[in-house]
Amino acid sequence: MAQVAILVTSCLGCFASGAATNYSSAPVLHLAIATHSEDWHNAGTANYSTSKINYVNSRNGLITFARIMQDRGLTWNWECDWNFLNAAYTNEVLNPDTNLLAATSGSNIVAWLQNVMHVETDPHSHEN
């Protein structure tokens, strides 16, 4: 099963006395939503490069999450480590799996998230 961690930040103490009963003057709460896939060296993280099953399961979870966010009109930042990106390249670019690509309109997952779903992407690498 795909693991998705959501970091929610807010301003504690932003609510003034009485704001809870006067909704017209209540401050707006702004949230930053980001997801992150880790390097396989972190405990509990699959090595997507060697396990297509783990890659496909996480990819499917990512697609589901992206659609949920879009349906709700929410934007988010996808922070992806090299481990997942390497599997995406292997399974969707180098040796394209048409069954995988069918779920993302023929695009690889990175291009689909960025260009179709308008997700802010932050691919990066933390390996040694």
PDB file of N, CA, C and O in Angstrom, residues 3-71:
ATOM      1  N   GLN A   3       2.184   4.832   0.896  1.00  0.00           N
ATOM      2  CA  GLN A   3       2.149   5.668   2.083  1.00  0.00           C
ATOM      3  C   GLN A   3       2.222   7.113   1.637  1.00  0.00           C
ATOM      4  O   GLN A   3       3.088   7.480   0.859  1.00  0.00           O
ATOM      5  N   VAL A   4       1.312   7.912   2.127  1.00  0.00           N
ATOM      6  CA  VAL A   4       1.304   9.330   1.806  1.00  0.00           C
ATOM      7  C   VAL A   4       1.360  10.094   3.114  1.00  0.00           C
ATOM      8  O   VAL A   4       0.523   9.900   3.982  1.00  0.00           O
ATOM      9  N   ALA A   5       2.368  10.913   3.264  1.00  0.00           N
ATOM     10  CA  ALA A   5       2.467  11.765   4.440  1.00  0.00           C
ATOM     11  C   ALA A   5       2.069  13.164   4.030  1.00  0.00           C
ATOM     12  O   ALA A   5       2.517  13.677   3.016  1.00  0.00           O
ATOM     13  N   ILE A   6       1.211  13.754   4.805  1.00  0.00           N
ATOM     14  CA  ILE A   6       0.772  15.108   4.500  1.00  0.00           C
ATOM     15  C   ILE A   6       1.233  16.021   5.625  1.00  0.00           C
ATOM     16  O   ILE A   6       0.933  15.790   6.785  1.00  0.00           O
ATOM     17  N   LEU A   7       1.969  17.044   5.257  1.00  0.00           N
ATOM     18  CA  LEU A   7       2.437  18.040   6.205  1.00  0.00           C
ATOM     19  C   LEU A   7       1.460  19.199   6.177  1.00  0.00           C
ATOM     20  O   LEU A   7       1.215  19.792   5.139  1.00  0.00           O
ATOM     21  N   VAL A   8       0.887  19.481   7.316  1.00  0.00           N
ATOM     22  CA  VAL A   8      -0.055  20.588   7.409  1.00  0.00           C
ATOM     23  C   VAL A   8       0.532  21.619   8.360  1.00  0.00           C
ATOM     24  O   VAL A   8       0.871  21.311   9.483  1.00  0.00           O
ATOM     25  N   THR A   9       0.684  22.835   7.873  1.00  0.00           N
ATOM     26  CA  THR A   9       1.200  23.904   8.712  1.00  0.00           C
ATOM     27  C   THR A   9       0.139  24.979   8.861  1.00  0.00           C
ATOM     28  O   THR A   9      -0.643  25.224   7.954  1.00  0.00           O
ATOM     29  N   SER A  10       0.094  25.559   9.995  1.00  0.00           N
ATOM     30  CA  SER A  10      -0.859  26.639  10.227  1.00  0.00           C
ATOM     31  C   SER A  10      -0.305  27.573  11.279  1.00  0.00           C
ATOM     32  O   SER A  10       0.729  27.310  11.879  1.00  0.00           O
ATOM     33  N   CYS A  11      -0.996  28.636  11.518  1.00  0.00           N
ATOM     34  CA  CYS A  11      -0.589  29.628  12.506  1.00  0.00           C
ATOM     35  C   CYS A  11      -1.391  29.417  13.768  1.00  0.00           C
ATOM     36  O   CYS A  11      -2.587  29.705  13.810  1.00  0.00           O
ATOM     37  N   LEU A  12      -0.754  28.895  14.810  1.00  0.00           N
ATOM     38  CA  LEU A  12      -1.438  28.741  16.086  1.00  0.00           C
ATOM     39  C   LEU A  12      -1.611  30.115  16.700  1.00  0.00           C
ATOM     40  O   LEU A  12      -0.748  30.970  16.619  1.00  0.00           O
ATOM     41  N   GLY A  13      -2.722  30.341  17.319  1.00  0.00           N
ATOM     42  CA  GLY A  13      -2.975  31.623  17.939  1.00  0.00           C
ATOM     43  C   GLY A  13      -3.491  32.661  16.961  1.00  0.00           C
ATOM     44  O   GLY A  13      -3.555  33.842  17.290  1.00  0.00           O
ATOM     45  N   CYS A  14      -3.851  32.237  15.754  1.00  0.00           N
ATOM     46  CA  CYS A  14      -4.356  33.191  14.766  1.00  0.00           C
ATOM     47  C   CYS A  14      -5.792  33.599  15.057  1.00  0.00           C
ATOM     48  O   CYS A  14      -6.279  34.575  14.516  1.00  0.00           O
ATOM     49  N   PHE A  15      -6.469  32.830  15.874  1.00  0.00           N
ATOM     50  CA  PHE A  15      -7.872  33.118  16.143  1.00  0.00           C
ATOM     51  C   PHE A  15      -7.988  34.087  17.307  1.00  0.00           C
ATOM     52  O   PHE A  15      -7.580  33.805  18.416  1.00  0.00           O
ATOM     53  N   ALA A  16      -8.567  35.218  17.044  1.00  0.00           N
ATOM     54  CA  ALA A  16      -8.773  36.225  18.088  1.00  0.00           C
ATOM     55  C   ALA A  16      -9.954  35.821  18.953  1.00  0.00           C
ATOM     56  O   ALA A  16     -10.811  35.047  18.540  1.00  0.00           O
ATOM     57  N   SER A  17     -10.027  36.354  20.130  1.00  0.00           N
ATOM     58  CA  SER A  17     -11.127  36.076  21.044  1.00  0.00           C
ATOM     59  C   SER A  17     -12.448  36.425  20.371  1.00  0.00           C
ATOM     60  O   SER A  17     -12.616  37.513  19.827  1.00  0.00           O
ATOM     61  N   GLY A  18     -13.391  35.489  20.389  1.00  0.00           N
ATOM     62  CA  GLY A  18     -14.705  35.725  19.811  1.00  0.00           C
ATOM     63  C   GLY A  18     -14.790  35.408  18.327  1.00  0.00           C
ATOM     64  O   GLY A  18     -15.874  35.421  17.767  1.00  0.00           O
ATOM     65  N   ALA A  19     -13.666  35.143  17.679  1.00  0.00           N
ATOM     66  CA  ALA A  19     -13.691  34.880  16.236  1.00  0.00           C
ATOM     67  C   ALA A  19     -14.464  33.616  15.902  1.00  0.00           C
ATOM     68  O   ALA A  19     -15.046  33.514  14.839  1.00  0.00           O
ATOM     69  N   ALA A  20     -14.507  32.672  16.830  1.00  0.00           N
ATOM     70  CA  ALA A  20     -15.194  31.416  16.560  1.00  0.00           C
ATOM     71  C   ALA A  20     -16.699  31.619  16.407  1.00  0.00           C
ATOM     72  O   ALA A  20     -17.362  30.849  15.731  1.00  0.00           O
ATOM     73  N   THR A  21     -17.250  32.657  17.002  1.00  0.00           N
ATOM     74  CA  THR A  21     -18.684  32.880  16.898  1.00  0.00           C
ATOM     75  C   THR A  21     -19.030  33.920  15.842  1.00  0.00           C
ATOM     76  O   THR A  21     -20.168  34.047  15.459  1.00  0.00           O
ATOM     77  N   ASN A  22     -18.067  34.667  15.377  1.00  0.00           N
ATOM     78  CA  ASN A  22     -18.302  35.678  14.351  1.00  0.00           C
ATOM     79  C   ASN A  22     -17.560  35.254  13.090  1.00  0.00           C
ATOM     80  O   ASN A  22     -16.449  35.676  12.839  1.00  0.00           O
ATOM     81  N   TYR A  23     -18.198  34.409  12.290  1.00  0.00           N
ATOM     82  CA  TYR A  23     -17.530  33.820  11.142  1.00  0.00           C
ATOM     83  C   TYR A  23     -17.141  34.833  10.071  1.00  0.00           C
ATOM     84  O   TYR A  23     -16.211  34.624   9.330  1.00  0.00           O
ATOM     85  N   SER A  24     -17.836  35.924   9.980  1.00  0.00           N
ATOM     86  CA  SER A  24     -17.513  36.905   8.957  1.00  0.00           C
ATOM     87  C   SER A  24     -16.170  37.576   9.226  1.00  0.00           C
ATOM     88  O   SER A  24     -15.547  38.092   8.308  1.00  0.00           O
ATOM     89  N   SER A  25     -15.723  37.582  10.466  1.00  0.00           N
ATOM     90  CA  SER A  25     -14.441  38.205  10.771  1.00  0.00           C
ATOM     91  C   SER A  25     -13.361  37.174  11.111  1.00  0.00           C
ATOM     92  O   SER A  25     -12.258  37.546  11.491  1.00  0.00           O
ATOM     93  N   ALA A  26     -13.689  35.902  10.990  1.00  0.00           N
ATOM     94  CA  ALA A  26     -12.715  34.856  11.298  1.00  0.00           C
ATOM     95  C   ALA A  26     -11.587  34.879  10.273  1.00  0.00           C
ATOM     96  O   ALA A  26     -11.826  35.096   9.088  1.00  0.00           O
ATOM     97  N   PRO A  27     -10.361  34.709  10.729  1.00  0.00           N
ATOM     98  CA  PRO A  27      -9.242  34.687   9.777  1.00  0.00           C
ATOM     99  C   PRO A  27      -9.309  33.457   8.870  1.00  0.00           C
ATOM    100  O   PRO A  27      -9.918  32.462   9.213  1.00  0.00           O
ATOM    101  N   VAL A  28      -8.690  33.570   7.728  1.00  0.00           N
ATOM    102  CA  VAL A  28      -8.625  32.467   6.781  1.00  0.00           C
ATOM    103  C   VAL A  28      -7.453  31.577   7.181  1.00  0.00           C
ATOM    104  O   VAL A  28      -6.367  32.063   7.509  1.00  0.00           O
ATOM    105  N   LEU A  29      -7.663  30.289   7.170  1.00  0.00           N
ATOM    106  CA  LEU A  29      -6.608  29.339   7.476  1.00  0.00           C
ATOM    107  C   LEU A  29      -5.996  28.866   6.168  1.00  0.00           C
ATOM    108  O   LEU A  29      -6.696  28.328   5.307  1.00  0.00           O
ATOM    109  N   HIS A  30      -4.709  29.080   5.977  1.00  0.00           N
ATOM    110  CA  HIS A  30      -4.011  28.654   4.771  1.00  0.00           C
ATOM    111  C   HIS A  30      -3.226  27.386   5.088  1.00  0.00           C
ATOM    112  O   HIS A  30      -2.513  27.329   6.087  1.00  0.00           O
ATOM    113  N   LEU A  31      -3.348  26.390   4.248  1.00  0.00           N
ATOM    114  CA  LEU A  31      -2.655  25.120   4.433  1.00  0.00           C
ATOM    115  C   LEU A  31      -1.690  24.889   3.279  1.00  0.00           C
ATOM    116  O   LEU A  31      -1.976  25.247   2.150  1.00  0.00           O
ATOM    117  N   ALA A  32      -0.576  24.275   3.588  1.00  0.00           N
ATOM    118  CA  ALA A  32       0.366  23.836   2.555  1.00  0.00           C
ATOM    119  C   ALA A  32       0.336  22.318   2.552  1.00  0.00           C
ATOM    120  O   ALA A  32       0.569  21.690   3.577  1.00  0.00           O
ATOM    121  N   ILE A  33       0.023  21.732   1.419  1.00  0.00           N
ATOM    122  CA  ILE A  33      -0.059  20.280   1.313  1.00  0.00           C
ATOM    123  C   ILE A  33       1.080  19.796   0.434  1.00  0.00           C
ATOM    124  O   ILE A  33       1.245  20.243  -0.693  1.00  0.00           O
ATOM    125  N   ALA A  34       1.867  18.884   0.987  1.00  0.00           N
ATOM    126  CA  ALA A  34       2.998  18.326   0.244  1.00  0.00           C
ATOM    127  C   ALA A  34       3.075  16.835   0.517  1.00  0.00           C
ATOM    128  O   ALA A  34       2.776  16.377   1.625  1.00  0.00           O
ATOM    129  N   THR A  35       3.439  16.076  -0.493  1.00  0.00           N
ATOM    130  CA  THR A  35       3.694  14.651  -0.320  1.00  0.00           C
ATOM    131  C   THR A  35       5.147  14.394  -0.687  1.00  0.00           C
ATOM    132  O   THR A  35       5.762  15.156  -1.431  1.00  0.00           O
ATOM    133  N   HIS A  36       5.688  13.321  -0.173  1.00  0.00           N
ATOM    134  CA  HIS A  36       7.100  13.036  -0.396  1.00  0.00           C
ATOM    135  C   HIS A  36       7.315  11.535  -0.495  1.00  0.00           C
ATOM    136  O   HIS A  36       6.819  10.786   0.332  1.00  0.00           O
ATOM    137  N   SER A  37       8.020  11.099  -1.515  1.00  0.00           N
ATOM    138  CA  SER A  37       8.452   9.705  -1.575  1.00  0.00           C
ATOM    139  C   SER A  37       9.918   9.677  -1.185  1.00  0.00           C
ATOM    140  O   SER A  37      10.682  10.558  -1.572  1.00  0.00           O
ATOM    141  N   GLU A  38      10.295   8.711  -0.414  1.00  0.00           N
ATOM    142  CA  GLU A  38      11.645   8.655   0.137  1.00  0.00           C
ATOM    143  C   GLU A  38      12.559   7.721  -0.655  1.00  0.00           C
ATOM    144  O   GLU A  38      12.117   6.891  -1.434  1.00  0.00           O
ATOM    145  N   ASP A  39      13.827   7.853  -0.382  1.00  0.00           N
ATOM    146  CA  ASP A  39      14.861   6.955  -0.845  1.00  0.00           C
ATOM    147  C   ASP A  39      14.638   5.597  -0.163  1.00  0.00           C
ATOM    148  O   ASP A  39      14.205   5.545   0.990  1.00  0.00           O
ATOM    149  N   TRP A  40      14.934   4.511  -0.824  1.00  0.00           N
ATOM    150  CA  TRP A  40      14.695   3.185  -0.249  1.00  0.00           C
ATOM    151  C   TRP A  40      15.583   2.899   0.956  1.00  0.00           C
ATOM    152  O   TRP A  40      15.335   1.960   1.712  1.00  0.00           O
ATOM    153  N   HIS A  41      16.582   3.706   1.210  1.00  0.00           N
ATOM    154  CA  HIS A  41      17.421   3.505   2.391  1.00  0.00           C
ATOM    155  C   HIS A  41      16.677   3.836   3.686  1.00  0.00           C
ATOM    156  O   HIS A  41      17.098   3.443   4.758  1.00  0.00           O
ATOM    157  N   ASN A  42      15.570   4.568   3.599  1.00  0.00           N
ATOM    158  CA  ASN A  42      14.764   4.888   4.772  1.00  0.00           C
ATOM    159  C   ASN A  42      13.883   3.696   5.117  1.00  0.00           C
ATOM    160  O   ASN A  42      13.259   3.108   4.235  1.00  0.00           O
ATOM    161  N   ALA A  43      13.842   3.376   6.384  1.00  0.00           N
ATOM    162  CA  ALA A  43      13.061   2.223   6.845  1.00  0.00           C
ATOM    163  C   ALA A  43      11.618   2.330   6.380  1.00  0.00           C
ATOM    164  O   ALA A  43      11.008   3.393   6.447  1.00  0.00           O
ATOM    165  N   GLY A  44      11.086   1.227   5.888  1.00  0.00           N
ATOM    166  CA  GLY A  44       9.696   1.181   5.467  1.00  0.00           C
ATOM    167  C   GLY A  44       9.435   1.664   4.054  1.00  0.00           C
ATOM    168  O   GLY A  44       8.300   1.644   3.596  1.00  0.00           O
ATOM    169  N   THR A  45      10.480   2.112   3.352  1.00  0.00           N
ATOM    170  CA  THR A  45      10.305   2.591   1.983  1.00  0.00           C
ATOM    171  C   THR A  45      10.755   1.510   1.009  1.00  0.00           C
ATOM    172  O   THR A  45      11.849   0.975   1.130  1.00  0.00           O
ATOM    173  N   ALA A  46       9.912   1.198   0.065  1.00  0.00           N
ATOM    174  CA  ALA A  46      10.223   0.166  -0.924  1.00  0.00           C
ATOM    175  C   ALA A  46      11.314   0.635  -1.878  1.00  0.00           C
ATOM    176  O   ALA A  46      11.482   1.822  -2.114  1.00  0.00           O
ATOM    177  N   ASN A  47      12.032  -0.334  -2.417  1.00  0.00           N
ATOM    178  CA  ASN A  47      12.970  -0.031  -3.488  1.00  0.00           C
ATOM    179  C   ASN A  47      12.195  -0.199  -4.795  1.00  0.00           C
ATOM    180  O   ASN A  47      12.075  -1.276  -5.339  1.00  0.00           O
ATOM    181  N   TYR A  48      11.634   0.903  -5.258  1.00  0.00           N
ATOM    182  CA  TYR A  48      10.793   0.868  -6.455  1.00  0.00           C
ATOM    183  C   TYR A  48      11.555   0.423  -7.694  1.00  0.00           C
ATOM    184  O   TYR A  48      10.978  -0.117  -8.625  1.00  0.00           O
ATOM    185  N   SER A  49      12.859   0.642  -7.700  1.00  0.00           N
ATOM    186  CA  SER A  49      13.667   0.271  -8.864  1.00  0.00           C
ATOM    187  C   SER A  49      13.790  -1.229  -9.032  1.00  0.00           C
ATOM    188  O   SER A  49      14.027  -1.710 -10.133  1.00  0.00           O
ATOM    189  N   THR A  50      13.644  -1.975  -7.947  1.00  0.00           N
ATOM    190  CA  THR A  50      13.765  -3.434  -8.028  1.00  0.00           C
ATOM    191  C   THR A  50      12.435  -4.152  -7.840  1.00  0.00           C
ATOM    192  O   THR A  50      12.374  -5.360  -7.977  1.00  0.00           O
ATOM    193  N   SER A  51      11.383  -3.419  -7.514  1.00  0.00           N
ATOM    194  CA  SER A  51      10.077  -4.042  -7.303  1.00  0.00           C
ATOM    195  C   SER A  51       9.008  -3.298  -8.084  1.00  0.00           C
ATOM    196  O   SER A  51       8.495  -2.270  -7.636  1.00  0.00           O
ATOM    197  N   LYS A  52       8.672  -3.846  -9.239  1.00  0.00           N
ATOM    198  CA  LYS A  52       7.652  -3.199 -10.061  1.00  0.00           C
ATOM    199  C   LYS A  52       6.300  -3.204  -9.359  1.00  0.00           C
ATOM    200  O   LYS A  52       5.524  -2.248  -9.480  1.00  0.00           O
ATOM    201  N   ILE A  53       6.028  -4.242  -8.596  1.00  0.00           N
ATOM    202  CA  ILE A  53       4.757  -4.311  -7.859  1.00  0.00           C
ATOM    203  C   ILE A  53       4.639  -3.142  -6.888  1.00  0.00           C
ATOM    204  O   ILE A  53       3.612  -2.464  -6.830  1.00  0.00           O
ATOM    205  N   ASN A  54       5.697  -2.879  -6.134  1.00  0.00           N
ATOM    206  CA  ASN A  54       5.678  -1.749  -5.200  1.00  0.00           C
ATOM    207  C   ASN A  54       5.558  -0.433  -5.952  1.00  0.00           C
ATOM    208  O   ASN A  54       4.858   0.479  -5.522  1.00  0.00           O
ATOM    209  N   TYR A  55       6.248  -0.327  -7.078  1.00  0.00           N
ATOM    210  CA  TYR A  55       6.165   0.893  -7.881  1.00  0.00           C
ATOM    211  C   TYR A  55       4.738   1.117  -8.378  1.00  0.00           C
ATOM    212  O   TYR A  55       4.183   2.204  -8.236  1.00  0.00           O
ATOM    213  N   VAL A  56       4.141   0.086  -8.959  1.00  0.00           N
ATOM    214  CA  VAL A  56       2.791   0.207  -9.514  1.00  0.00           C
ATOM    215  C   VAL A  56       1.785   0.551  -8.410  1.00  0.00           C
ATOM    216  O   VAL A  56       0.916   1.412  -8.596  1.00  0.00           O
ATOM    217  N   ASN A  57       1.899  -0.093  -7.256  1.00  0.00           N
ATOM    218  CA  ASN A  57       0.988   0.205  -6.151  1.00  0.00           C
ATOM    219  C   ASN A  57       1.110   1.657  -5.704  1.00  0.00           C
ATOM    220  O   ASN A  57       0.104   2.341  -5.484  1.00  0.00           O
ATOM    221  N   SER A  58       2.327   2.140  -5.564  1.00  0.00           N
ATOM    222  CA  SER A  58       2.529   3.532  -5.149  1.00  0.00           C
ATOM    223  C   SER A  58       2.087   4.496  -6.238  1.00  0.00           C
ATOM    224  O   SER A  58       1.511   5.549  -5.953  1.00  0.00           O
ATOM    225  N   ARG A  59       2.350   4.153  -7.481  1.00  0.00           N
ATOM    226  CA  ARG A  59       1.925   4.985  -8.617  1.00  0.00           C
ATOM    227  C   ARG A  59       0.409   5.096  -8.643  1.00  0.00           C
ATOM    228  O   ARG A  59      -0.145   6.184  -8.817  1.00  0.00           O
ATOM    229  N   ASN A  60      -0.285   3.970  -8.448  1.00  0.00           N
ATOM    230  CA  ASN A  60      -1.745   3.981  -8.427  1.00  0.00           C
ATOM    231  C   ASN A  60      -2.269   4.844  -7.283  1.00  0.00           C
ATOM    232  O   ASN A  60      -3.241   5.585  -7.451  1.00  0.00           O
ATOM    233  N   GLY A  61      -1.628   4.747  -6.116  1.00  0.00           N
ATOM    234  CA  GLY A  61      -2.016   5.585  -4.983  1.00  0.00           C
ATOM    235  C   GLY A  61      -1.808   7.057  -5.274  1.00  0.00           C
ATOM    236  O   GLY A  61      -2.622   7.910  -4.901  1.00  0.00           O
ATOM    237  N   LEU A  62      -0.723   7.368  -5.963  1.00  0.00           N
ATOM    238  CA  LEU A  62      -0.413   8.747  -6.335  1.00  0.00           C
ATOM    239  C   LEU A  62      -1.454   9.294  -7.311  1.00  0.00           C
ATOM    240  O   LEU A  62      -1.916  10.434  -7.183  1.00  0.00           O
ATOM    241  N   ILE A  63      -1.858   8.487  -8.261  1.00  0.00           N
ATOM    242  CA  ILE A  63      -2.892   8.891  -9.224  1.00  0.00           C
ATOM    243  C   ILE A  63      -4.211   9.146  -8.496  1.00  0.00           C
ATOM    244  O   ILE A  63      -4.883  10.157  -8.736  1.00  0.00           O
ATOM    245  N   THR A  64      -4.577   8.246  -7.610  1.00  0.00           N
ATOM    246  CA  THR A  64      -5.811   8.410  -6.838  1.00  0.00           C
ATOM    247  C   THR A  64      -5.771   9.698  -6.023  1.00  0.00           C
ATOM    248  O   THR A  64      -6.732  10.468  -6.011  1.00  0.00           O
ATOM    249  N   PHE A  65      -4.648   9.941  -5.347  1.00  0.00           N
ATOM    250  CA  PHE A  65      -4.502  11.141  -4.532  1.00  0.00           C
ATOM    251  C   PHE A  65      -4.592  12.396  -5.400  1.00  0.00           C
ATOM    252  O   PHE A  65      -5.270  13.364  -5.038  1.00  0.00           O
ATOM    253  N   ALA A  66      -3.940  12.379  -6.553  1.00  0.00           N
ATOM    254  CA  ALA A  66      -3.973  13.535  -7.453  1.00  0.00           C
ATOM    255  C   ALA A  66      -5.403  13.829  -7.909  1.00  0.00           C
ATOM    256  O   ALA A  66      -5.813  14.997  -7.976  1.00  0.00           O
ATOM    257  N   ARG A  67      -6.155  12.806  -8.187  1.00  0.00           N
ATOM    258  CA  ARG A  67      -7.545  13.001  -8.634  1.00  0.00           C
ATOM    259  C   ARG A  67      -8.421  13.530  -7.498  1.00  0.00           C
ATOM    260  O   ARG A  67      -9.294  14.377  -7.725  1.00  0.00           O
ATOM    261  N   ILE A  68      -8.202  13.034  -6.299  1.00  0.00           N
ATOM    262  CA  ILE A  68      -8.951  13.529  -5.133  1.00  0.00           C
ATOM    263  C   ILE A  68      -8.661  15.008  -4.924  1.00  0.00           C
ATOM    264  O   ILE A  68      -9.569  15.810  -4.708  1.00  0.00           O
ATOM    265  N   MET A  69      -7.390  15.366  -4.989  1.00  0.00           N
ATOM    266  CA  MET A  69      -7.014  16.765  -4.791  1.00  0.00           C
ATOM    267  C   MET A  69      -7.628  17.648  -5.878  1.00  0.00           C
ATOM    268  O   MET A  69      -8.146  18.720  -5.598  1.00  0.00           O
ATOM    269  N   GLN A  70      -7.580  17.190  -7.128  1.00  0.00           N
ATOM    270  CA  GLN A  70      -8.152  17.970  -8.224  1.00  0.00           C
ATOM    271  C   GLN A  70      -9.665  18.106  -8.062  1.00  0.00           C
ATOM    272  O   GLN A  70     -10.220  19.191  -8.264  1.00  0.00           O
ATOM    273  N   ASP A  71     -10.341  17.020  -7.687  1.00  0.00           N
ATOM    274  CA  ASP A  71     -11.790  17.061  -7.497  1.00  0.00           C
ATOM    275  C   ASP A  71     -12.202  18.080  -6.440  1.00  0.00           C
ATOM    276  O   ASP A  71     -13.281  18.652  -6.503  1.00  0.00           O
TER     277      ASP A  71
END
